[in-house]
mmCIF file of N, CA and C in Angstrom:
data_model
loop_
_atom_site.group_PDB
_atom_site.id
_atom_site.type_symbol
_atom_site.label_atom_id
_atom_site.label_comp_id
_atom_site.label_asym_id
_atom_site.label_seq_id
_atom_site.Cartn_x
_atom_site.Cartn_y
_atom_site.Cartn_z
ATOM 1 N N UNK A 1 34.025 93.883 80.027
ATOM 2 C CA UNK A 1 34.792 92.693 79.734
ATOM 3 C C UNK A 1 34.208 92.056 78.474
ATOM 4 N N UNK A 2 35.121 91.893 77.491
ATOM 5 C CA UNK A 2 34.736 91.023 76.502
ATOM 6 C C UNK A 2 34.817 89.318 76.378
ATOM 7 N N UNK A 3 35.456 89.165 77.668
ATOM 8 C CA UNK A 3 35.821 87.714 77.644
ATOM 9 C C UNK A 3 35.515 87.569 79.293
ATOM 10 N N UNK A 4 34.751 86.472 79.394
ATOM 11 C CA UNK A 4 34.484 85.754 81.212
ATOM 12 C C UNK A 4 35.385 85.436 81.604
ATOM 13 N N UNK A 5 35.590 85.689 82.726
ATOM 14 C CA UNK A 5 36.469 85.074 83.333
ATOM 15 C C UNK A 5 36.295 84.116 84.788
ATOM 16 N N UNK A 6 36.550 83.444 84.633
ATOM 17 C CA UNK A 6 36.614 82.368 86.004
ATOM 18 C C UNK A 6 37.379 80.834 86.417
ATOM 19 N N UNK A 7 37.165 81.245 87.443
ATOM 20 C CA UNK A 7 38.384 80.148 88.190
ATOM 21 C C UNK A 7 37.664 78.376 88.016
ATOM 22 N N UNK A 8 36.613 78.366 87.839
ATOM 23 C CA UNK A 8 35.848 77.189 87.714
ATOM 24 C C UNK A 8 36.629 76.244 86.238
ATOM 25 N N UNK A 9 36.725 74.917 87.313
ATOM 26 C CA UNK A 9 37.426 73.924 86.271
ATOM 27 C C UNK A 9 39.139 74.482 86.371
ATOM 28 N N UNK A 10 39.496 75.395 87.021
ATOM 29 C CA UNK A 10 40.892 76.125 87.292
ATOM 30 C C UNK A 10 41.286 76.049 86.102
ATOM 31 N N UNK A 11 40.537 76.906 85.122
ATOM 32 C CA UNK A 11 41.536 77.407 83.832
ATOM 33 C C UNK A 11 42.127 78.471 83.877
ATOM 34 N N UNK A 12 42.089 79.381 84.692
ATOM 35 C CA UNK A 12 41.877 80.747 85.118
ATOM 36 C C UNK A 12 43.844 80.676 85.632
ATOM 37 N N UNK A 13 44.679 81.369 85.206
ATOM 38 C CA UNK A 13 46.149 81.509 85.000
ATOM 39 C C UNK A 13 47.028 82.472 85.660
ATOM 40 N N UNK A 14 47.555 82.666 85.929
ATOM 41 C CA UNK A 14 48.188 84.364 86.638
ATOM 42 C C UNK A 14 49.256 84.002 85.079
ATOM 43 N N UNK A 15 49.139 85.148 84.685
ATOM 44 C CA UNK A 15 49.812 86.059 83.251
ATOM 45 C C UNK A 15 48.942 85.846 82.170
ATOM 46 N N UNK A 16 47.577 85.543 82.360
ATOM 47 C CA UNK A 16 46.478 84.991 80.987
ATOM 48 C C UNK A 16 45.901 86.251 80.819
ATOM 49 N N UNK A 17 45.806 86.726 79.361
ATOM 50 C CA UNK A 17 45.572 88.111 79.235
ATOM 51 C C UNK A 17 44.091 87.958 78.620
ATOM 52 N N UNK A 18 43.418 89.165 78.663
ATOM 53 C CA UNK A 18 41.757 89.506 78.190
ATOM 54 C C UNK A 18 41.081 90.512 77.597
ATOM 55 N N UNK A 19 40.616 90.413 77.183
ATOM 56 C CA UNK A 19 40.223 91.487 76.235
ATOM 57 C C UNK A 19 38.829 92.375 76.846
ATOM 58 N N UNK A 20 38.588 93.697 77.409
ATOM 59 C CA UNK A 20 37.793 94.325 77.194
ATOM 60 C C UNK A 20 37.703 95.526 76.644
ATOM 61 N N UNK A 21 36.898 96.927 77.110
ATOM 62 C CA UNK A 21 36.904 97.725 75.846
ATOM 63 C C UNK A 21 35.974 98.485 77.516
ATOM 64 N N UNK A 22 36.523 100.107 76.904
ATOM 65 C CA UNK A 22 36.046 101.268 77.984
ATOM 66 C C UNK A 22 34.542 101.497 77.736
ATOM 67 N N UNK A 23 33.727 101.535 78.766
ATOM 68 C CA UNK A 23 32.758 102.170 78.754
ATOM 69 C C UNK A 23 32.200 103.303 79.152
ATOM 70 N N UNK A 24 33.106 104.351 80.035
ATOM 71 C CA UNK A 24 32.901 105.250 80.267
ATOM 72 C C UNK A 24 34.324 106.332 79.315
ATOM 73 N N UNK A 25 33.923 107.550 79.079
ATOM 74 C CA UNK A 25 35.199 108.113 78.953
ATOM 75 C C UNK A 25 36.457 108.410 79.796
ATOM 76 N N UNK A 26 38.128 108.308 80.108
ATOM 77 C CA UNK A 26 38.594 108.114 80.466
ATOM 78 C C UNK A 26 38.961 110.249 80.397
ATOM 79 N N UNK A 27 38.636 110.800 81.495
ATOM 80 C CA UNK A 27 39.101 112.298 81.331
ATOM 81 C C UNK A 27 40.020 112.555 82.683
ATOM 82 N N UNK A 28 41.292 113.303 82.118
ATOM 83 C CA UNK A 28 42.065 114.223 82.754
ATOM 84 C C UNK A 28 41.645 115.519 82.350
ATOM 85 N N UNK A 29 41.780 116.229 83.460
ATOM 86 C CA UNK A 29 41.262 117.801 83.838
ATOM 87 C C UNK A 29 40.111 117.628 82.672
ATOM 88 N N UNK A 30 39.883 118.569 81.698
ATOM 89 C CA UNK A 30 38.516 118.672 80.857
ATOM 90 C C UNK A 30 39.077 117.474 79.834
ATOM 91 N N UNK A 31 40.218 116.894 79.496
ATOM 92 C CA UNK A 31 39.809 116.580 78.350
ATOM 93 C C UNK A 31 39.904 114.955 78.327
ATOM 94 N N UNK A 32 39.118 114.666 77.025
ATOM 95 C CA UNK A 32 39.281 113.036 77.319
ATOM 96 C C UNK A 32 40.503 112.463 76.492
ATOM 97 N N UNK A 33 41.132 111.699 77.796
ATOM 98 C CA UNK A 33 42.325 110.951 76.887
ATOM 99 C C UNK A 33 42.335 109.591 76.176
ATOM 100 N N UNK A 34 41.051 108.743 76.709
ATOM 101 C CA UNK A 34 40.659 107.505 76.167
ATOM 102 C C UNK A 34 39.114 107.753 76.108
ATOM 103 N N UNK A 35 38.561 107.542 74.539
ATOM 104 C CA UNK A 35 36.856 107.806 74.230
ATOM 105 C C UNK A 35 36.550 106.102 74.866
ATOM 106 N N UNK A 36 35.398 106.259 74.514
ATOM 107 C CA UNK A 36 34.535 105.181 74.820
ATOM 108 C C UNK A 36 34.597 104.654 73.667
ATOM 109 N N UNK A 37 34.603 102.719 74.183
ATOM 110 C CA UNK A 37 35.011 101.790 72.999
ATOM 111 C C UNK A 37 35.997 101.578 72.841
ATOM 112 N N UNK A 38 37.268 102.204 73.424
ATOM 113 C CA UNK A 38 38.526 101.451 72.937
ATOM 114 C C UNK A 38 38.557 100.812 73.885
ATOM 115 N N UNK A 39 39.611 99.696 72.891
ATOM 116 C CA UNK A 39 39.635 98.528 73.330
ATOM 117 C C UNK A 39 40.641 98.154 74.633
ATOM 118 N N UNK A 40 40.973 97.485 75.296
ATOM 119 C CA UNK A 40 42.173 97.425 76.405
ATOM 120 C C UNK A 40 42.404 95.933 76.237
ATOM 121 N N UNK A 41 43.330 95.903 77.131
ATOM 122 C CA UNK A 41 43.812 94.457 77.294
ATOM 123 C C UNK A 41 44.220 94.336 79.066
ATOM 124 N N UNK A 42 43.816 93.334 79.761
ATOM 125 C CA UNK A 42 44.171 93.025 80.796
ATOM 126 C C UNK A 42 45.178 91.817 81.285
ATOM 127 N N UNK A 43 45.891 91.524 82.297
ATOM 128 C CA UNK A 43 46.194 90.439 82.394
ATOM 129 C C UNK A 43 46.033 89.916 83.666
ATOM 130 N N UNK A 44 45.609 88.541 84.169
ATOM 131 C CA UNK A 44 45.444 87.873 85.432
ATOM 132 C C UNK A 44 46.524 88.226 86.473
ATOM 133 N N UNK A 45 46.823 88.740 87.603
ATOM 134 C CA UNK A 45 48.195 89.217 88.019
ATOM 135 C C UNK A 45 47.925 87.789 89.791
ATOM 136 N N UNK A 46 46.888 87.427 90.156
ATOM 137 C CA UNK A 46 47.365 86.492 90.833
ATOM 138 C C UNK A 46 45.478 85.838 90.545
ATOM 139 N N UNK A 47 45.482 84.831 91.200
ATOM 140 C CA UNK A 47 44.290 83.857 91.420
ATOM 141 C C UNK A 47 43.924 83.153 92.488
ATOM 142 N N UNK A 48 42.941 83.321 92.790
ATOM 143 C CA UNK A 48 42.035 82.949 94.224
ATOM 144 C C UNK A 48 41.358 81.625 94.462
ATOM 145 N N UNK A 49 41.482 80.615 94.261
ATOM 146 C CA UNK A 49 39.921 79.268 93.526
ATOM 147 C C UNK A 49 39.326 79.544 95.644
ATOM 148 N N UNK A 50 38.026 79.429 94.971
ATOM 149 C CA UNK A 50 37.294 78.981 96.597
ATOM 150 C C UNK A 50 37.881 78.016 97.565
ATOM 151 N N UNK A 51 37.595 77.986 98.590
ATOM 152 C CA UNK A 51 38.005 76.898 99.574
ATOM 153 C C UNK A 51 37.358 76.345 100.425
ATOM 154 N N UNK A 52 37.556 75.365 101.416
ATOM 155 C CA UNK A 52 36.059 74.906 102.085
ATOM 156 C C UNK A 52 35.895 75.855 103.112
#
């Protein structure tokens, strides 16, 4: 993850997108289809805040 994420102060969004980047290689059968280092993009798809 290139960017934190958290629900604290509830800034934290369902559709808020983020930026990280692969750290392992991404391989089907032998070969790799995503190297290490590219970049991705995610997005929040629902949100949780704690409760008592």
């Amino acid at each position: 993850m290139e960017e934190q994420l958290t629900t604290e102060g509830k800034k934290l969004r369902v559709g808020q997108h983020f930026r990280h980047s692969v750290i392992e290689p991404v391989v089907v059968g032998s070969q790799i289809v995503i190297p290490v280092g590219s970049p991705a993009m995610g997005e929040v798809t629902e949100v949780r805040n704690k409760g008592i």
